mmCIF file with all atom_site columns, C-alpha atoms and ligand atoms in Angstrom:
data_model
loop_
_atom_site.group_PDB
_atom_site.id
_atom_site.type_symbol
_atom_site.label_atom_id
_atom_site.label_alt_id
_atom_site.label_comp_id
_atom_site.label_asym_id
_atom_site.label_entity_id
_atom_site.label_seq_id
_atom_site.pdbx_PDB_ins_code
_atom_site.Cartn_x
_atom_site.Cartn_y
_atom_site.Cartn_z
_atom_site.occupancy
_atom_site.B_iso_or_equiv
_atom_site.pdbx_formal_charge
_atom_site.auth_seq_id
_atom_site.auth_comp_id
_atom_site.auth_asym_id
_atom_site.auth_atom_id
_atom_site.pdbx_PDB_model_num
ATOM   1   C CA  . MET A 1 1   ? -18.618 19.965  8.029  1.00 84.00 ? 1   MET A CA  1
ATOM   2   C CA  . SER A 1 2   ? -15.601 22.177  8.723  1.00 94.00 ? 2   SER A CA  1
ATOM   3   C CA  . ILE A 1 3   ? -12.270 20.596  9.595  1.00 96.00 ? 3   ILE A CA  1
ATOM   4   C CA  . LEU A 1 4   ? -12.619 22.014  13.102 1.00 98.00 ? 4   LEU A CA  1
ATOM   5   C CA  . GLU A 1 5   ? -16.023 20.362  13.505 1.00 98.00 ? 5   GLU A CA  1
ATOM   6   C CA  . ALA A 1 6   ? -14.568 17.066  12.250 1.00 98.00 ? 6   ALA A CA  1
ATOM   7   C CA  . ILE A 1 7   ? -11.899 17.303  14.962 1.00 98.00 ? 7   ILE A CA  1
ATOM   8   C CA  . LEU A 1 8   ? -14.173 18.482  17.764 1.00 97.00 ? 8   LEU A CA  1
ATOM   9   C CA  . ASP A 1 9   ? -17.047 16.076  16.978 1.00 97.00 ? 9   ASP A CA  1
ATOM   10  C CA  . ARG A 1 10  ? -14.806 13.018  16.677 1.00 98.00 ? 10  ARG A CA  1
ATOM   11  C CA  . ARG A 1 11  ? -15.234 10.319  19.318 1.00 98.00 ? 11  ARG A CA  1
ATOM   12  C CA  . SER A 1 12  ? -13.683 6.889   19.517 1.00 96.00 ? 12  SER A CA  1
ATOM   13  C CA  . ILE A 1 13  ? -16.325 4.619   17.980 1.00 95.00 ? 13  ILE A CA  1
ATOM   14  C CA  . ARG A 1 14  ? -16.379 1.039   19.172 1.00 92.00 ? 14  ARG A CA  1
ATOM   15  C CA  . SER A 1 15  ? -19.559 -0.230  17.549 1.00 92.00 ? 15  SER A CA  1
ATOM   16  C CA  . TYR A 1 16  ? -20.296 -0.180  13.822 1.00 94.00 ? 16  TYR A CA  1
ATOM   17  C CA  . GLN A 1 17  ? -23.144 -0.765  11.408 1.00 95.00 ? 17  GLN A CA  1
ATOM   18  C CA  . LYS A 1 18  ? -22.871 -3.778  9.144  1.00 92.00 ? 18  LYS A CA  1
ATOM   19  C CA  . LYS A 1 19  ? -22.288 -1.543  6.165  1.00 95.00 ? 19  LYS A CA  1
ATOM   20  C CA  . GLU A 1 20  ? -19.333 -1.494  3.784  1.00 95.00 ? 20  GLU A CA  1
ATOM   21  C CA  . ILE A 1 21  ? -17.383 1.732   3.346  1.00 97.00 ? 21  ILE A CA  1
ATOM   22  C CA  . PRO A 1 22  ? -17.668 2.656   -0.365 1.00 98.00 ? 22  PRO A CA  1
ATOM   23  C CA  . LYS A 1 23  ? -14.317 2.442   -2.151 1.00 97.00 ? 23  LYS A CA  1
ATOM   24  C CA  . GLU A 1 24  ? -14.311 6.154   -3.096 1.00 98.00 ? 24  GLU A CA  1
ATOM   25  C CA  . VAL A 1 25  ? -14.916 7.156   0.534  1.00 98.00 ? 25  VAL A CA  1
ATOM   26  C CA  . LEU A 1 26  ? -12.149 4.845   1.732  1.00 98.00 ? 26  LEU A CA  1
ATOM   27  C CA  . MET A 1 27  ? -9.797  6.255   -0.913 1.00 98.00 ? 27  MET A CA  1
ATOM   28  C CA  . GLN A 1 28  ? -10.506 9.822   0.297  1.00 98.00 ? 28  GLN A CA  1
ATOM   29  C CA  . ILE A 1 29  ? -9.518  8.750   3.793  1.00 98.00 ? 29  ILE A CA  1
ATOM   30  C CA  . LEU A 1 30  ? -6.311  7.139   2.536  1.00 98.00 ? 30  LEU A CA  1
ATOM   31  C CA  . GLU A 1 31  ? -5.484  10.243  0.498  1.00 98.00 ? 31  GLU A CA  1
ATOM   32  C CA  . ALA A 1 32  ? -5.683  12.310  3.706  1.00 98.00 ? 32  ALA A CA  1
ATOM   33  C CA  . GLY A 1 33  ? -3.046  9.952   5.131  1.00 98.00 ? 33  GLY A CA  1
ATOM   34  C CA  . ARG A 1 34  ? -0.897  10.190  2.016  1.00 98.00 ? 34  ARG A CA  1
ATOM   35  C CA  . GLN A 1 35  ? -0.799  13.994  2.209  1.00 98.00 ? 35  GLN A CA  1
ATOM   36  C CA  . ALA A 1 36  ? 0.498   14.056  5.799  1.00 98.00 ? 36  ALA A CA  1
ATOM   37  C CA  . PRO A 1 37  ? 3.763   15.812  6.579  1.00 98.00 ? 37  PRO A CA  1
ATOM   38  C CA  . SER A 1 38  ? 6.852   13.621  6.988  1.00 98.00 ? 38  SER A CA  1
ATOM   39  C CA  . ALA A 1 39  ? 10.350  14.373  8.292  1.00 97.00 ? 39  ALA A CA  1
ATOM   40  C CA  . VAL A 1 40  ? 12.581  15.294  5.293  1.00 97.00 ? 40  VAL A CA  1
ATOM   41  C CA  . ASN A 1 41  ? 9.594   14.000  3.296  1.00 98.00 ? 41  ASN A CA  1
ATOM   42  C CA  . ARG A 1 42  ? 11.104  10.501  3.411  1.00 97.00 ? 42  ARG A CA  1
ATOM   43  C CA  . GLN A 1 43  ? 7.817   8.775   4.324  1.00 98.00 ? 43  GLN A CA  1
ATOM   44  C CA  . PRO A 1 44  ? 9.317   5.610   5.882  1.00 98.00 ? 44  PRO A CA  1
ATOM   45  C CA  . ILE A 1 45  ? 5.799   4.335   6.508  1.00 98.00 ? 45  ILE A CA  1
ATOM   46  C CA  . ARG A 1 46  ? 3.355   1.824   5.071  1.00 98.00 ? 46  ARG A CA  1
ATOM   47  C CA  . PHE A 1 47  ? -0.280  1.120   5.881  1.00 98.00 ? 47  PHE A CA  1
ATOM   48  C CA  . VAL A 1 48  ? -2.023  -2.195  5.498  1.00 98.00 ? 48  VAL A CA  1
ATOM   49  C CA  . VAL A 1 49  ? -5.714  -1.650  4.829  1.00 98.00 ? 49  VAL A CA  1
ATOM   50  C CA  . VAL A 1 50  ? -7.537  -4.768  5.917  1.00 96.00 ? 50  VAL A CA  1
ATOM   51  C CA  . ASN A 1 51  ? -11.065 -5.112  4.547  1.00 94.00 ? 51  ASN A CA  1
ATOM   52  C CA  . ASP A 1 52  ? -11.130 -8.794  3.688  1.00 94.00 ? 52  ASP A CA  1
ATOM   53  C CA  . GLN A 1 53  ? -13.528 -10.394 6.164  1.00 89.00 ? 53  GLN A CA  1
ATOM   54  C CA  . ASN A 1 54  ? -11.381 -13.489 6.738  1.00 90.00 ? 54  ASN A CA  1
ATOM   55  C CA  . ILE A 1 55  ? -8.195  -11.522 7.375  1.00 91.00 ? 55  ILE A CA  1
ATOM   56  C CA  . LEU A 1 56  ? -10.164 -9.067  9.540  1.00 89.00 ? 56  LEU A CA  1
ATOM   57  C CA  . LYS A 1 57  ? -11.377 -11.915 11.696 1.00 86.00 ? 57  LYS A CA  1
ATOM   58  C CA  . ASP A 1 58  ? -7.839  -13.231 12.217 1.00 87.00 ? 58  ASP A CA  1
ATOM   59  C CA  . LEU A 1 59  ? -6.547  -9.702  12.801 1.00 86.00 ? 59  LEU A CA  1
ATOM   60  C CA  . CYS A 1 60  ? -9.226  -9.088  15.394 1.00 81.00 ? 60  CYS A CA  1
ATOM   61  C CA  . ASP A 1 61  ? -8.175  -12.191 17.267 1.00 81.00 ? 61  ASP A CA  1
ATOM   62  C CA  . THR A 1 62  ? -4.860  -10.381 17.939 1.00 79.00 ? 62  THR A CA  1
ATOM   63  C CA  . ILE A 1 63  ? -6.680  -7.403  19.424 1.00 77.00 ? 63  ILE A CA  1
ATOM   64  C CA  . ILE A 1 64  ? -7.530  -7.304  23.075 1.00 74.00 ? 64  ILE A CA  1
ATOM   65  C CA  . THR A 1 65  ? -10.683 -5.176  22.624 1.00 69.00 ? 65  THR A CA  1
ATOM   66  C CA  . ARG A 1 66  ? -13.255 -7.432  21.003 1.00 68.00 ? 66  ARG A CA  1
ATOM   67  C CA  . PHE A 1 67  ? -15.502 -4.856  19.333 1.00 67.00 ? 67  PHE A CA  1
ATOM   68  C CA  . VAL A 1 68  ? -13.163 -4.654  16.390 1.00 71.00 ? 68  VAL A CA  1
ATOM   69  C CA  . LYS A 1 69  ? -14.784 -7.758  14.900 1.00 69.00 ? 69  LYS A CA  1
ATOM   70  C CA  . GLU A 1 70  ? -17.602 -5.511  13.720 1.00 82.00 ? 70  GLU A CA  1
ATOM   71  C CA  . ALA A 1 71  ? -15.407 -2.976  11.933 1.00 91.00 ? 71  ALA A CA  1
ATOM   72  C CA  . PRO A 1 72  ? -15.570 -3.289  8.135  1.00 94.00 ? 72  PRO A CA  1
ATOM   73  C CA  . ALA A 1 73  ? -12.013 -1.986  7.748  1.00 96.00 ? 73  ALA A CA  1
ATOM   74  C CA  . VAL A 1 74  ? -8.888  -1.614  9.837  1.00 96.00 ? 74  VAL A CA  1
ATOM   75  C CA  . ILE A 1 75  ? -5.799  0.385   8.932  1.00 98.00 ? 75  ILE A CA  1
ATOM   76  C CA  . VAL A 1 76  ? -2.576  -1.016  10.332 1.00 97.00 ? 76  VAL A CA  1
ATOM   77  C CA  . GLY A 1 77  ? 0.094   1.688   10.594 1.00 98.00 ? 77  GLY A CA  1
ATOM   78  C CA  . CYS A 1 78  ? 3.689   0.525   10.137 1.00 98.00 ? 78  CYS A CA  1
ATOM   79  C CA  . ALA A 1 79  ? 6.939   2.463   10.527 1.00 98.00 ? 79  ALA A CA  1
ATOM   80  C CA  . ASP A 1 80  ? 10.409  1.676   9.194  1.00 98.00 ? 80  ASP A CA  1
ATOM   81  C CA  . VAL A 1 81  ? 12.149  2.646   12.413 1.00 98.00 ? 81  VAL A CA  1
ATOM   82  C CA  . LYS A 1 82  ? 15.555  1.582   11.022 1.00 97.00 ? 82  LYS A CA  1
ATOM   83  C CA  . SER A 1 83  ? 15.156  3.805   7.968  1.00 95.00 ? 83  SER A CA  1
ATOM   84  C CA  . LEU A 1 84  ? 18.191  5.904   7.001  1.00 90.00 ? 84  LEU A CA  1
ATOM   85  C CA  . MET A 1 85  ? 18.236  9.512   8.260  1.00 92.00 ? 85  MET A CA  1
ATOM   86  C CA  . THR A 1 86  ? 14.725  9.725   9.640  1.00 93.00 ? 86  THR A CA  1
ATOM   87  C CA  . GLY A 1 87  ? 14.078  6.328   11.248 1.00 95.00 ? 87  GLY A CA  1
ATOM   88  C CA  . LYS A 1 88  ? 13.673  8.068   14.595 1.00 96.00 ? 88  LYS A CA  1
ATOM   89  C CA  . TRP A 1 89  ? 10.753  10.041  13.148 1.00 98.00 ? 89  TRP A CA  1
ATOM   90  C CA  . ALA A 1 90  ? 9.058   7.098   11.446 1.00 98.00 ? 90  ALA A CA  1
ATOM   91  C CA  . ILE A 1 91  ? 6.607   6.521   14.288 1.00 98.00 ? 91  ILE A CA  1
ATOM   92  C CA  . VAL A 1 92  ? 5.751   10.223  14.368 1.00 98.00 ? 92  VAL A CA  1
ATOM   93  C CA  . ASP A 1 93  ? 5.225   10.207  10.579 1.00 98.00 ? 93  ASP A CA  1
ATOM   94  C CA  . ALA A 1 94  ? 2.938   7.168   10.792 1.00 98.00 ? 94  ALA A CA  1
ATOM   95  C CA  . THR A 1 95  ? 1.014   8.687   13.710 1.00 98.00 ? 95  THR A CA  1
ATOM   96  C CA  . ILE A 1 96  ? 0.414   11.980  11.912 1.00 98.00 ? 96  ILE A CA  1
ATOM   97  C CA  . ALA A 1 97  ? -0.815  10.163  8.809  1.00 99.00 ? 97  ALA A CA  1
ATOM   98  C CA  . MET A 1 98  ? -3.127  7.971   10.873 1.00 98.00 ? 98  MET A CA  1
ATOM   99  C CA  . GLU A 1 99  ? -4.627  10.928  12.724 1.00 98.00 ? 99  GLU A CA  1
ATOM   100 C CA  . ASN A 1 100 ? -5.113  12.682  9.362  1.00 98.00 ? 100 ASN A CA  1
ATOM   101 C CA  . MET A 1 101 ? -7.121  9.631   8.315  1.00 98.00 ? 101 MET A CA  1
ATOM   102 C CA  . VAL A 1 102 ? -9.095  9.615   11.575 1.00 98.00 ? 102 VAL A CA  1
ATOM   103 C CA  . ILE A 1 103 ? -10.067 13.272  11.061 1.00 98.00 ? 103 ILE A CA  1
ATOM   104 C CA  . ALA A 1 104 ? -10.899 12.729  7.386  1.00 98.00 ? 104 ALA A CA  1
ATOM   105 C CA  . ALA A 1 105 ? -13.052 9.764   8.414  1.00 98.00 ? 105 ALA A CA  1
ATOM   106 C CA  . SER A 1 106 ? -14.859 11.949  10.947 1.00 98.00 ? 106 SER A CA  1
ATOM   107 C CA  . ALA A 1 107 ? -15.526 14.575  8.242  1.00 98.00 ? 107 ALA A CA  1
ATOM   108 C CA  . LEU A 1 108 ? -16.983 11.838  6.022  1.00 98.00 ? 108 LEU A CA  1
ATOM   109 C CA  . GLY A 1 109 ? -19.277 10.411  8.726  1.00 98.00 ? 109 GLY A CA  1
ATOM   110 C CA  . ILE A 1 110 ? -17.086 7.363   9.335  1.00 98.00 ? 110 ILE A CA  1
ATOM   111 C CA  . GLY A 1 111 ? -16.303 6.376   12.918 1.00 98.00 ? 111 GLY A CA  1
ATOM   112 C CA  . SER A 1 112 ? -12.873 5.225   14.002 1.00 97.00 ? 112 SER A CA  1
ATOM   113 C CA  . CYS A 1 113 ? -10.937 4.060   17.005 1.00 96.00 ? 113 CYS A CA  1
ATOM   114 C CA  . TRP A 1 114 ? -7.214  3.901   17.597 1.00 96.00 ? 114 TRP A CA  1
ATOM   115 C CA  . ILE A 1 115 ? -6.098  0.483   18.813 1.00 94.00 ? 115 ILE A CA  1
ATOM   116 C CA  . GLY A 1 116 ? -2.828  0.002   20.628 1.00 94.00 ? 116 GLY A CA  1
ATOM   117 C CA  . ALA A 1 117 ? -3.747  -3.125  22.539 1.00 90.00 ? 117 ALA A CA  1
ATOM   118 C CA  . CYS A 1 118 ? -2.869  -5.791  20.002 1.00 89.00 ? 118 CYS A CA  1
ATOM   119 C CA  . ASN A 1 119 ? -0.301  -8.537  19.713 1.00 91.00 ? 119 ASN A CA  1
ATOM   120 C CA  . GLU A 1 120 ? 2.272   -6.808  17.520 1.00 94.00 ? 120 GLU A CA  1
ATOM   121 C CA  . GLU A 1 121 ? 4.235   -9.946  16.669 1.00 94.00 ? 121 GLU A CA  1
ATOM   122 C CA  . LYS A 1 122 ? 1.103   -11.789 15.531 1.00 92.00 ? 122 LYS A CA  1
ATOM   123 C CA  . VAL A 1 123 ? -0.045  -8.800  13.463 1.00 94.00 ? 123 VAL A CA  1
ATOM   124 C CA  . LYS A 1 124 ? 3.386   -8.608  11.800 1.00 96.00 ? 124 LYS A CA  1
ATOM   125 C CA  . GLU A 1 125 ? 3.392   -12.293 10.991 1.00 94.00 ? 125 GLU A CA  1
ATOM   126 C CA  . MET A 1 126 ? -0.154  -12.307 9.669  1.00 94.00 ? 126 MET A CA  1
ATOM   127 C CA  . LEU A 1 127 ? 0.275   -9.250  7.435  1.00 96.00 ? 127 LEU A CA  1
ATOM   128 C CA  . LYS A 1 128 ? 3.882   -10.009 6.402  1.00 97.00 ? 128 LYS A CA  1
ATOM   129 C CA  . VAL A 1 129 ? 5.257   -6.819  7.964  1.00 98.00 ? 129 VAL A CA  1
ATOM   130 C CA  . PRO A 1 130 ? 9.102   -6.920  7.817  1.00 98.00 ? 130 PRO A CA  1
ATOM   131 C CA  . LYS A 1 131 ? 10.714  -7.925  11.122 1.00 96.00 ? 131 LYS A CA  1
ATOM   132 C CA  . ASP A 1 132 ? 12.594  -4.640  11.628 1.00 97.00 ? 132 ASP A CA  1
ATOM   133 C CA  . TRP A 1 133 ? 9.487   -2.507  11.052 1.00 98.00 ? 133 TRP A CA  1
ATOM   134 C CA  . LYS A 1 134 ? 7.204   -1.438  13.890 1.00 98.00 ? 134 LYS A CA  1
ATOM   135 C CA  . VAL A 1 135 ? 3.441   -1.752  13.970 1.00 98.00 ? 135 VAL A CA  1
ATOM   136 C CA  . VAL A 1 136 ? 2.618   1.652   15.428 1.00 98.00 ? 136 VAL A CA  1
ATOM   137 C CA  . ALA A 1 137 ? -1.099  1.157   15.992 1.00 97.00 ? 137 ALA A CA  1
ATOM   138 C CA  . LEU A 1 138 ? -4.312  0.120   14.292 1.00 96.00 ? 138 LEU A CA  1
ATOM   139 C CA  . VAL A 1 139 ? -7.254  2.334   13.397 1.00 97.00 ? 139 VAL A CA  1
ATOM   140 C CA  . THR A 1 140 ? -10.695 0.833   12.911 1.00 96.00 ? 140 THR A CA  1
ATOM   141 C CA  . LEU A 1 141 ? -13.127 2.380   10.438 1.00 97.00 ? 141 LEU A CA  1
ATOM   142 C CA  . GLY A 1 142 ? -16.870 1.945   10.037 1.00 97.00 ? 142 GLY A CA  1
ATOM   143 C CA  . TYR A 1 143 ? -20.243 3.674   10.054 1.00 97.00 ? 143 TYR A CA  1
ATOM   144 C CA  . PRO A 1 144 ? -21.020 4.325   13.730 1.00 97.00 ? 144 PRO A CA  1
ATOM   145 C CA  . SER A 1 145 ? -23.802 2.475   15.488 1.00 95.00 ? 145 SER A CA  1
ATOM   146 C CA  . GLU A 1 146 ? -23.263 4.382   18.709 1.00 95.00 ? 146 GLU A CA  1
ATOM   147 C CA  . GLN A 1 147 ? -23.007 8.034   19.715 1.00 95.00 ? 147 GLN A CA  1
ATOM   148 C CA  . PRO A 1 148 ? -20.616 8.156   22.673 1.00 96.00 ? 148 PRO A CA  1
ATOM   149 C CA  . LYS A 1 149 ? -20.649 11.189  24.939 1.00 96.00 ? 149 LYS A CA  1
ATOM   150 C CA  . PRO A 1 150 ? -17.533 13.364  24.779 1.00 97.00 ? 150 PRO A CA  1
ATOM   151 C CA  . LYS A 1 151 ? -14.756 12.041  27.004 1.00 97.00 ? 151 LYS A CA  1
ATOM   152 C CA  . LYS A 1 152 ? -13.495 14.246  29.784 1.00 98.00 ? 152 LYS A CA  1
ATOM   153 C CA  . LYS A 1 153 ? -10.384 16.099  28.614 1.00 98.00 ? 153 LYS A CA  1
ATOM   154 C CA  . LYS A 1 154 ? -7.882  17.889  30.824 1.00 98.00 ? 154 LYS A CA  1
ATOM   155 C CA  . PRO A 1 155 ? -8.568  21.618  31.172 1.00 98.00 ? 155 PRO A CA  1
ATOM   156 C CA  . ILE A 1 156 ? -6.687  23.811  28.747 1.00 97.00 ? 156 ILE A CA  1
ATOM   157 C CA  . GLU A 1 157 ? -4.491  25.343  31.465 1.00 95.00 ? 157 GLU A CA  1
ATOM   158 C CA  . GLU A 1 158 ? -3.337  21.858  32.471 1.00 95.00 ? 158 GLU A CA  1
ATOM   159 C CA  . LEU A 1 159 ? -2.253  21.026  28.939 1.00 97.00 ? 159 LEU A CA  1
ATOM   160 C CA  . PHE A 1 160 ? -0.861  24.326  27.686 1.00 97.00 ? 160 PHE A CA  1
ATOM   161 C CA  . ASN A 1 161 ? 1.509   26.858  29.154 1.00 96.00 ? 161 ASN A CA  1
ATOM   162 C CA  . PHE A 1 162 ? 2.549   29.973  27.342 1.00 96.00 ? 162 PHE A CA  1
ATOM   163 C CA  . ASN A 1 163 ? 6.265   30.700  26.955 1.00 97.00 ? 163 ASN A CA  1
ATOM   164 C CA  . SER A 1 164 ? 7.505   28.327  29.666 1.00 96.00 ? 164 SER A CA  1
ATOM   165 C CA  . PHE A 1 165 ? 6.719   24.762  30.760 1.00 95.00 ? 165 PHE A CA  1
ATOM   166 C CA  . GLN A 1 166 ? 5.893   26.122  34.203 1.00 89.00 ? 166 GLN A CA  1
ATOM   167 C CA  . ASN A 1 167 ? 4.276   29.439  35.003 1.00 77.00 ? 167 ASN A CA  1
HETATM 168 C C1  . FMN B 2 .   ? -2.414  5.466   20.884 1.00 88.40 ? 201 FMN B C1  1
HETATM 169 C C2  . FMN B 2 .   ? -3.830  5.087   21.262 1.00 88.40 ? 201 FMN B C2  1
HETATM 170 C C3  . FMN B 2 .   ? -4.123  3.757   21.560 1.00 88.40 ? 201 FMN B C3  1
HETATM 171 C C4  . FMN B 2 .   ? -5.435  3.390   21.862 1.00 88.40 ? 201 FMN B C4  1
HETATM 172 N N1  . FMN B 2 .   ? -5.717  2.047   22.065 1.00 88.40 ? 201 FMN B N1  1
HETATM 173 C C5  . FMN B 2 .   ? -6.992  1.682   22.304 1.00 88.40 ? 201 FMN B C5  1
HETATM 174 C C6  . FMN B 2 .   ? -7.309  0.284   22.451 1.00 88.40 ? 201 FMN B C6  1
HETATM 175 O O1  . FMN B 2 .   ? -6.453  -0.579  22.345 1.00 88.40 ? 201 FMN B O1  1
HETATM 176 N N2  . FMN B 2 .   ? -8.621  -0.053  22.676 1.00 88.40 ? 201 FMN B N2  1
HETATM 177 C C7  . FMN B 2 .   ? -9.606  0.906   22.779 1.00 88.40 ? 201 FMN B C7  1
HETATM 178 O O2  . FMN B 2 .   ? -10.766 0.530   22.976 1.00 88.40 ? 201 FMN B O2  1
HETATM 179 N N3  . FMN B 2 .   ? -9.329  2.237   22.637 1.00 88.40 ? 201 FMN B N3  1
HETATM 180 C C8  . FMN B 2 .   ? -8.057  2.641   22.400 1.00 88.40 ? 201 FMN B C8  1
HETATM 181 N N4  . FMN B 2 .   ? -7.754  3.982   22.233 1.00 88.40 ? 201 FMN B N4  1
HETATM 182 C C9  . FMN B 2 .   ? -8.835  5.007   22.286 1.00 88.40 ? 201 FMN B C9  1
HETATM 183 C C10 . FMN B 2 .   ? -8.800  5.789   23.595 1.00 88.40 ? 201 FMN B C10 1
HETATM 184 O O3  . FMN B 2 .   ? -9.285  4.986   24.627 1.00 88.40 ? 201 FMN B O3  1
HETATM 185 C C11 . FMN B 2 .   ? -9.653  7.070   23.417 1.00 88.40 ? 201 FMN B C11 1
HETATM 186 O O4  . FMN B 2 .   ? -9.052  7.885   22.441 1.00 88.40 ? 201 FMN B O4  1
HETATM 187 C C12 . FMN B 2 .   ? -9.787  7.847   24.731 1.00 88.40 ? 201 FMN B C12 1
HETATM 188 O O5  . FMN B 2 .   ? -10.539 7.124   25.667 1.00 88.40 ? 201 FMN B O5  1
HETATM 189 C C13 . FMN B 2 .   ? -10.464 9.232   24.521 1.00 88.40 ? 201 FMN B C13 1
HETATM 190 O O6  . FMN B 2 .   ? -11.733 9.072   23.927 1.00 88.40 ? 201 FMN B O6  1
HETATM 191 P P1  . FMN B 2 .   ? -12.078 9.805   22.560 1.00 88.40 ? 201 FMN B P1  1
HETATM 192 O O7  . FMN B 2 .   ? -11.166 9.228   21.493 1.00 88.40 ? 201 FMN B O7  1
HETATM 193 O O8  . FMN B 2 .   ? -13.526 9.478   22.273 1.00 88.40 ? 201 FMN B O8  1
HETATM 194 O O9  . FMN B 2 .   ? -11.839 11.278  22.745 1.00 88.40 ? 201 FMN B O9  1
HETATM 195 C C14 . FMN B 2 .   ? -6.465  4.375   21.937 1.00 88.40 ? 201 FMN B C14 1
HETATM 196 C C15 . FMN B 2 .   ? -6.140  5.715   21.640 1.00 88.40 ? 201 FMN B C15 1
HETATM 197 C C16 . FMN B 2 .   ? -4.849  6.062   21.299 1.00 88.40 ? 201 FMN B C16 1
HETATM 198 C C17 . FMN B 2 .   ? -4.542  7.501   20.942 1.00 88.40 ? 201 FMN B C17 1
#
């Protein structure tokens, strides 16, 4: 699969097979996150990969969307927003790395879904994330057990203008 196909074929997957993600496949996904660009290359980011069933269950109780219980792994993206020099870019850095992982997952046949609707304070407490860090979002990972239709996207002319915000 080409990288473009991995991007264009990706859908948010909210239902997963009861099948572990092999360690080498998971590590390829994490490597795609590690290689992401970062402002001044400071990388003020950290990801908690949750694949322990007990912790996953507790983590999922903090998430508003219930399907996550079925996901065999969840990546919790954290940003050191108070970091020297590039703290203001920490969320962007974490987001880029997470989307790299989402696309890598797609290329490897692994479904994913971004999750914003969680209780950040509970997640921080449970995973021992430092108080002054931000939990940017979660990404679920798992072999898909659904094939959602493509979601309607805004037309290209509504999203992109050439040379000026307004034509
Ligand atoms: C920052 C962000 C937060 C999201 N949070 C949730 C969420 O909490 N629960 C959920 O079911 N989907 C969540 N989504 C997935 C979106 O609903 C999904 O990307 C959108 O409907 C478009 O569908 P697609 O990803 O299949 O193209 C989130 C996506 C993003 C980018």
